[in-house]
Amino acid sequence: MNKRILLIMLVLSLGIFYGCGNDPDPASDAPDFSLSTTLVTDLTAISASSGGTILSDAGSPITARGVVWNTAEHPDISLSTKTTNGTGTGTFSSTLINLSPGTTYFVRAYATNAQGTGYGNEVTFVTPAANLPVVTTAAVTAIGATGATSGGNAQSDGGSAIVSRGVCWSTSPNPTVALSTKVVNGGGTGIFESTVAGLTDGTRYYLRAYATNANGTAYGNEFVFQAMGAFTSLDNALAAKMSKFSVPGMSIAILRNEKLVYVKSYGLADKEAQQVATNDNLYRIASVSKPLTAVAILKLEQEGKLSVSNTVFGANGILGNDFGAPPAGSNKELITIQHLLDHTSGWVNVPDDPMFSDNARTRTDIIKDLVANRALANPVGTKYYYLNFGYCVLGRVIEKVTGMAYDQYMQTLFAPMGITTMTLAGNTLAERKPNEVKYYQSEYSPYAMNVNRMDSHGGWLATATDLARFLVRIDRNGQVADVVSTAELNKLYFSEASWVHSGSLPGTSTLFGRINDTFSFVLLSNTRTNNNADQILSELYNVMINEVPARADWPAYDLF
């Protein structure tokens, strides 16, 4: 067969034939916007992406712009099949939805001002034939010891009626309808809910939705969850606090004798998207970053790379004069690593907390400024004053002695613990990481801070299970080896039978601690109230320390 004919047949069979050219039917009085239509991309059987570029407003502001499409040539804005993508000149993107499989479409960009509407060149494309349905999986909720709830959305039948739909699950990834562990929820397109039964308490499962038509079965995205008996009194107490403080979402993890015995998420990770909170969600952990940094320092001491009695600044300090020499008579050269760990350096947050001022300043700028210009308010080592800045400096100490970026060194600490998803946070909503929750606070924007700059004192993202893995390696119990010796841990509050470290930022409230040398717990949430930032933490802490020790019938399994 002629190679050219073969190539043309292949392109047409894949549904990616495009045509474009000048619109042969322009309105003679249309404004000249110098408007072009973007070639179609992201083509599926039911959707596509296009857009346009407008170089001129033709002397009058553009009040509407977008693309319009039809199965006939020269589509115009009288049709309902169009997008609206803002105003003004420039480049814009558009998503075409509710397309039909195996169909030829004509699309062109448009722009409207007071003079009228102009159109870009017409682009032709063909949606591919869809032999299989398109289906997505709903989040797994109402998880219990033997059952759960899920479901899905059969968005398209792929050109052939869906005869069966539901969910299937297994203890291995990628379950299929060949298994007996499935639910059938009728046929057709649309949203459906599935009741999952016959689970085994403490077991991890993989679940996905399916939809079957005459051509085969398609599967949705996969969710991983663990069957787990209810902790009703704790769940109810936390639900009450979530209601009181308008907490959108929350995740918790509880350890008993070094076993992970309870992991649960509540509410919404993203209110606008109605995204249900899951155990895989990442949260800003705020000052819970500090105990992580502290353990890194203790590990470096155990390895002989530093001593907590080492001074930090000045010619004899770990950092030397990297951030400038301390002024004569300032006593800043007396500050040790232990003072920074204990919040007894002598610095205070007057006139401000430097870690929350001027987002444009770097960590280096801030440290140089305080070394040179902010006097110690208290004699070194004499008075406790909680100081974010001190742990910022400890991050630089870690960098100095390891020769690695702070976050890179911390990953070497996390990896042997099985922690793989922790990362430093971004600052803006656009920098939100995959699986990260959205943060909410009416009094102050959670996205108006330089969170990434906070690295070693408040910059980490983690799941509740991530932090549970860390806690089990610093609890001074013998079943799971600690990351540092008991002697090192005893130099800080980790020596206590019960302790807690909280974290608080706009949009974030977190807890991380131990109870009676038996339990460890993590609580992460995606809101805070500015009028009394400590109240939400205090009340959530009281729930945990009252409910967790009161339970008698703990399961024997380990959810790690």
Coordinates of C-alpha atoms in Angstrom, one line a residue, residues 133-433:
P133 CA -16.9 4.3 29.1
V134 CA -15.3 7.1 31.1
V135 CA -15.7 6.6 34.9
T136 CA -14.2 8.2 38.0
T137 CA -14.1 6.9 41.6
A138 CA -15.6 8.6 44.6
A139 CA -13.6 9.0 47.8
V140 CA -14.0 6.2 50.3
T141 CA -16.0 7.4 53.4
A142 CA -17.8 5.9 56.4
I143 CA -14.9 3.5 56.9
G144 CA -15.6 0.9 59.6
A145 CA -14.2 -2.4 60.8
T146 CA -16.1 -4.4 58.1
G147 CA -17.5 -1.9 55.6
A148 CA -17.2 1.5 53.9
T149 CA -19.0 3.7 51.3
S150 CA -17.7 4.7 47.9
G151 CA -19.1 4.9 44.4
G152 CA -18.4 6.8 41.2
N153 CA -19.5 8.8 38.2
A154 CA -20.0 7.2 34.8
Q155 CA -19.4 10.3 32.8
S156 CA -19.7 8.8 29.3
D157 CA -20.9 5.5 27.9
G158 CA -18.3 5.5 25.1
G159 CA -20.9 5.3 22.4
S160 CA -22.4 2.1 23.7
A161 CA -24.8 1.7 26.6
I162 CA -23.3 1.0 30.0
V163 CA -24.8 -2.4 31.2
S164 CA -23.0 -2.6 34.5
R165 CA -21.3 -0.2 36.9
G166 CA -20.1 -0.2 40.5
V167 CA -16.9 -0.6 42.5
C168 CA -14.4 -3.4 43.0
W169 CA -11.8 -3.9 45.7
S170 CA -8.9 -6.1 46.7
T171 CA -5.9 -6.2 49.1
S172 CA -3.7 -5.8 46.0
P173 CA -3.6 -2.8 43.6
N174 CA -5.7 -2.5 40.5
P175 CA -8.7 -4.7 41.4
T176 CA -10.9 -5.9 38.5
V177 CA -14.5 -7.1 37.9
A178 CA -13.1 -10.6 37.7
L179 CA -13.0 -10.6 41.5
S180 CA -16.0 -11.5 43.6
T181 CA -15.3 -8.5 45.8
K182 CA -17.4 -6.0 43.9
V183 CA -20.7 -4.2 44.0
V184 CA -23.0 -3.7 41.0
N185 CA -25.0 -0.5 40.9
G186 CA -27.1 -0.8 37.8
G187 CA -26.2 0.6 34.5
G188 CA -26.2 3.8 32.5
T189 CA -24.3 7.1 33.0
G190 CA -24.4 9.3 36.1
I191 CA -23.4 9.3 39.7
F192 CA -23.8 6.2 41.8
E193 CA -23.1 5.2 45.4
S194 CA -21.7 1.8 46.5
T195 CA -21.8 0.1 49.9
V196 CA -18.7 -2.0 50.5
A197 CA -19.1 -4.9 52.8
G198 CA -17.2 -8.0 54.0
L199 CA -14.0 -6.2 54.9
T200 CA -11.5 -7.4 57.6
D201 CA -10.7 -5.1 60.4
G202 CA -7.2 -3.6 60.2
T203 CA -6.7 -4.6 56.5
R204 CA -5.5 -2.2 53.7
Y205 CA -7.7 -2.2 50.6
Y206 CA -7.5 -0.9 47.0
L207 CA -10.7 0.2 45.5
R208 CA -11.8 1.7 42.1
A209 CA -15.0 2.3 40.2
Y210 CA -15.8 0.4 37.0
A211 CA -18.2 0.7 34.1
T212 CA -18.9 -1.9 31.4
N213 CA -20.4 -1.6 28.0
A214 CA -20.5 -3.9 24.9
N215 CA -16.9 -3.2 24.2
G216 CA -15.4 -3.9 27.6
T217 CA -14.8 -2.5 31.1
A218 CA -13.2 0.8 32.1
Y219 CA -11.9 1.7 35.5
G220 CA -11.7 4.9 37.5
N221 CA -8.9 6.2 39.7
E222 CA -7.8 4.0 42.6
F223 CA -8.3 4.8 46.4
V224 CA -6.3 3.1 49.2
F225 CA -8.0 2.8 52.6
Q226 CA -7.9 0.7 55.8
A227 CA -10.8 -1.0 57.4
M228 CA -10.9 0.1 61.0
G229 CA -13.3 -0.2 63.9
A230 CA -14.9 3.0 65.1
F231 CA -13.7 5.1 68.0
T232 CA -17.1 6.7 68.5
S233 CA -16.5 8.8 71.6
L234 CA -13.3 10.4 70.1
D235 CA -15.0 10.8 66.7
N236 CA -18.0 12.5 68.3
A237 CA -15.8 14.8 70.5
L238 CA -13.7 15.9 67.5
A239 CA -16.9 16.5 65.4
A240 CA -18.2 18.8 68.1
K241 CA -14.9 20.8 68.1
M242 CA -15.0 20.9 64.3
S243 CA -18.5 22.4 64.4
K244 CA -17.6 24.9 67.1
F245 CA -14.5 26.2 65.4
S246 CA -15.8 25.8 61.8
V247 CA -12.9 23.4 60.9
P248 CA -13.3 22.2 57.3
G249 CA -11.0 19.2 57.5
M250 CA -8.9 17.2 60.0
S251 CA -6.7 14.1 60.0
I252 CA -5.5 12.2 63.1
A253 CA -3.2 9.3 63.9
I254 CA -2.9 7.4 67.2
L255 CA -0.2 5.0 68.3
R256 CA -0.3 2.6 71.2
N257 CA 2.8 0.8 72.3
E258 CA 4.5 1.8 69.0
K259 CA 1.7 0.3 66.9
L260 CA -0.4 2.6 64.7
V261 CA -3.9 1.7 65.9
Y262 CA -6.1 4.5 64.6
V263 CA -5.9 6.7 61.5
K264 CA -8.9 8.8 60.4
S265 CA -9.8 11.9 58.4
Y266 CA -12.9 14.1 58.8
G267 CA -14.6 16.7 56.8
L268 CA -13.3 18.4 53.6
A269 CA -9.8 19.0 52.3
D270 CA -11.2 21.6 49.9
K271 CA -14.6 23.1 50.5
E272 CA -15.0 24.7 47.1
A273 CA -14.3 21.4 45.3
Q274 CA -16.2 19.4 47.9
Q275 CA -13.0 17.2 48.2
V276 CA -13.4 14.8 51.1
A277 CA -10.4 14.7 53.5
T278 CA -8.4 11.5 53.3
N279 CA -5.5 10.0 55.2
D280 CA -3.2 10.8 52.2
N281 CA -3.8 14.6 52.6
L282 CA -0.8 16.8 53.3
Y283 CA -1.1 19.6 55.8
R284 CA 1.2 22.5 56.8
I285 CA 2.4 21.4 60.2
A286 CA 3.7 24.8 61.3
S287 CA 5.8 24.7 64.5
V288 CA 5.5 20.9 64.7
S289 CA 8.5 21.3 62.3
K290 CA 10.6 22.3 65.3
P291 CA 10.8 18.8 67.0
L292 CA 11.8 17.4 63.7
T293 CA 14.7 19.9 63.5
A294 CA 15.6 19.3 67.1
V295 CA 15.9 15.5 66.5
A296 CA 18.1 16.2 63.5
I297 CA 20.4 18.2 65.8
L298 CA 20.5 15.5 68.3
K299 CA 21.4 12.9 65.6
L300 CA 24.2 15.1 64.4
E301 CA 25.5 15.3 67.9
Q302 CA 25.3 11.5 68.3
E303 CA 27.4 11.2 65.1
G304 CA 30.0 13.5 66.5
K305 CA 29.4 16.3 64.0
L306 CA 28.5 18.9 66.6
S307 CA 27.8 19.4 70.3
V308 CA 24.8 21.1 71.7
S309 CA 27.2 23.0 73.9
N310 CA 28.9 24.5 70.8
T311 CA 28.5 28.2 70.4
V312 CA 26.8 29.4 67.2
F313 CA 28.0 32.9 66.2
G314 CA 31.4 34.5 66.1
A315 CA 34.9 33.3 65.4
N316 CA 34.6 30.2 67.7
G317 CA 31.0 29.4 66.7
I318 CA 29.6 26.7 64.4
L319 CA 28.5 29.4 61.9
G320 CA 31.5 31.6 62.5
N321 CA 31.0 35.0 60.9
D322 CA 28.9 33.7 58.0
F323 CA 26.2 36.1 59.0
G324 CA 28.4 38.8 60.2
A325 CA 30.4 39.2 63.4
P326 CA 28.4 39.8 66.6
P327 CA 29.0 43.4 67.8
A328 CA 31.5 43.7 70.6
G329 CA 29.8 43.5 74.0
S330 CA 26.6 42.1 72.6
N331 CA 27.1 38.6 74.2
K332 CA 25.7 37.0 71.1
E333 CA 28.8 34.9 70.7
L334 CA 27.8 33.2 74.0
I335 CA 24.6 31.6 72.4
T336 CA 24.9 27.8 72.1
I337 CA 22.9 25.3 70.1
Q338 CA 21.3 24.2 73.4
H339 CA 20.1 27.8 74.0
L340 CA 18.4 27.8 70.6
L341 CA 16.9 24.4 71.2
D342 CA 15.6 25.6 74.6
H343 CA 14.4 29.0 73.5
T344 CA 16.8 30.7 75.9
S345 CA 19.0 32.7 73.5
G346 CA 18.0 36.1 75.0
W347 CA 16.3 37.4 71.8
V348 CA 12.6 38.3 71.9
N349 CA 10.1 39.2 69.2
V350 CA 10.3 43.0 69.8
P351 CA 9.5 45.0 67.7
D352 CA 8.3 42.0 65.7
D353 CA 8.7 38.3 65.0
P354 CA 11.3 38.6 62.2
M355 CA 10.2 35.3 60.6
F356 CA 6.8 36.9 59.8
S357 CA 7.9 40.3 58.6
D358 CA 8.7 41.4 55.0
N359 CA 8.1 38.4 52.9
A360 CA 10.8 39.5 50.4
R361 CA 13.6 39.1 52.9
T362 CA 15.7 35.9 52.8
R363 CA 16.7 33.8 55.8
T364 CA 20.2 35.2 55.3
D365 CA 18.9 38.8 55.4
I366 CA 17.0 38.1 58.6
I367 CA 19.9 36.4 60.4
K368 CA 22.4 39.1 59.4
D369 CA 20.0 41.8 60.7
L370 CA 19.4 40.2 64.1
V371 CA 23.1 39.4 64.6
A372 CA 24.1 43.0 63.8
N373 CA 21.2 45.1 65.0
R374 CA 18.8 43.4 67.5
A375 CA 20.1 43.5 71.1
L376 CA 19.5 40.6 73.4
A377 CA 16.6 41.4 75.8
N378 CA 17.7 38.8 78.4
P379 CA 21.1 37.4 79.5
V380 CA 21.9 34.3 77.4
G381 CA 20.5 31.1 79.0
T382 CA 18.5 32.8 81.7
K383 CA 14.9 33.1 80.5
Y384 CA 12.6 31.1 78.3
Y385 CA 11.1 33.0 75.4
Y386 CA 9.5 31.0 72.5
L387 CA 11.4 32.1 69.4
N388 CA 10.8 31.0 65.8
F389 CA 14.0 32.7 64.8
G390 CA 16.1 30.4 67.0
Y391 CA 15.0 27.3 65.0
C392 CA 15.6 29.2 61.7
V393 CA 19.2 29.5 62.9
L394 CA 19.3 25.7 63.8
G395 CA 18.4 25.0 60.2
R396 CA 21.5 26.8 59.1
V397 CA 23.6 25.0 61.6
I398 CA 22.4 21.7 60.1
E399 CA 23.4 23.0 56.6
K400 CA 26.8 24.1 57.9
V401 CA 27.8 20.8 59.5
T402 CA 26.3 18.5 56.8
G403 CA 27.2 20.5 53.7
M404 CA 23.6 19.8 52.5
A405 CA 20.5 22.0 52.1
Y406 CA 18.4 21.7 55.2
D407 CA 15.5 19.9 53.5
Q408 CA 17.8 17.5 51.7
Y409 CA 19.4 16.5 55.0
M410 CA 16.0 16.0 56.6
Q411 CA 15.0 13.6 53.8
T412 CA 18.0 11.4 54.8
L413 CA 16.5 11.4 58.3
F414 CA 13.0 10.6 57.1
A415 CA 13.8 7.9 54.6
P416 CA 14.8 5.1 57.0
M417 CA 11.5 5.8 58.8
G418 CA 9.5 5.0 55.7
I419 CA 8.5 8.7 55.3
T420 CA 8.4 9.5 51.6
T421 CA 5.8 12.3 51.1
M422 CA 7.0 15.0 53.5
T423 CA 8.1 18.2 51.7
L424 CA 8.5 21.9 52.3
A425 CA 5.4 24.0 51.8
G426 CA 4.8 26.6 49.1
N427 CA 3.4 30.1 49.9
T428 CA 0.5 30.6 47.5
L429 CA -2.6 28.6 46.5
A430 CA -1.0 28.2 43.1
E431 CA 1.9 26.4 44.8
R432 CA -0.4 23.9 46.5
K433 CA 1.2 20.4 46.3

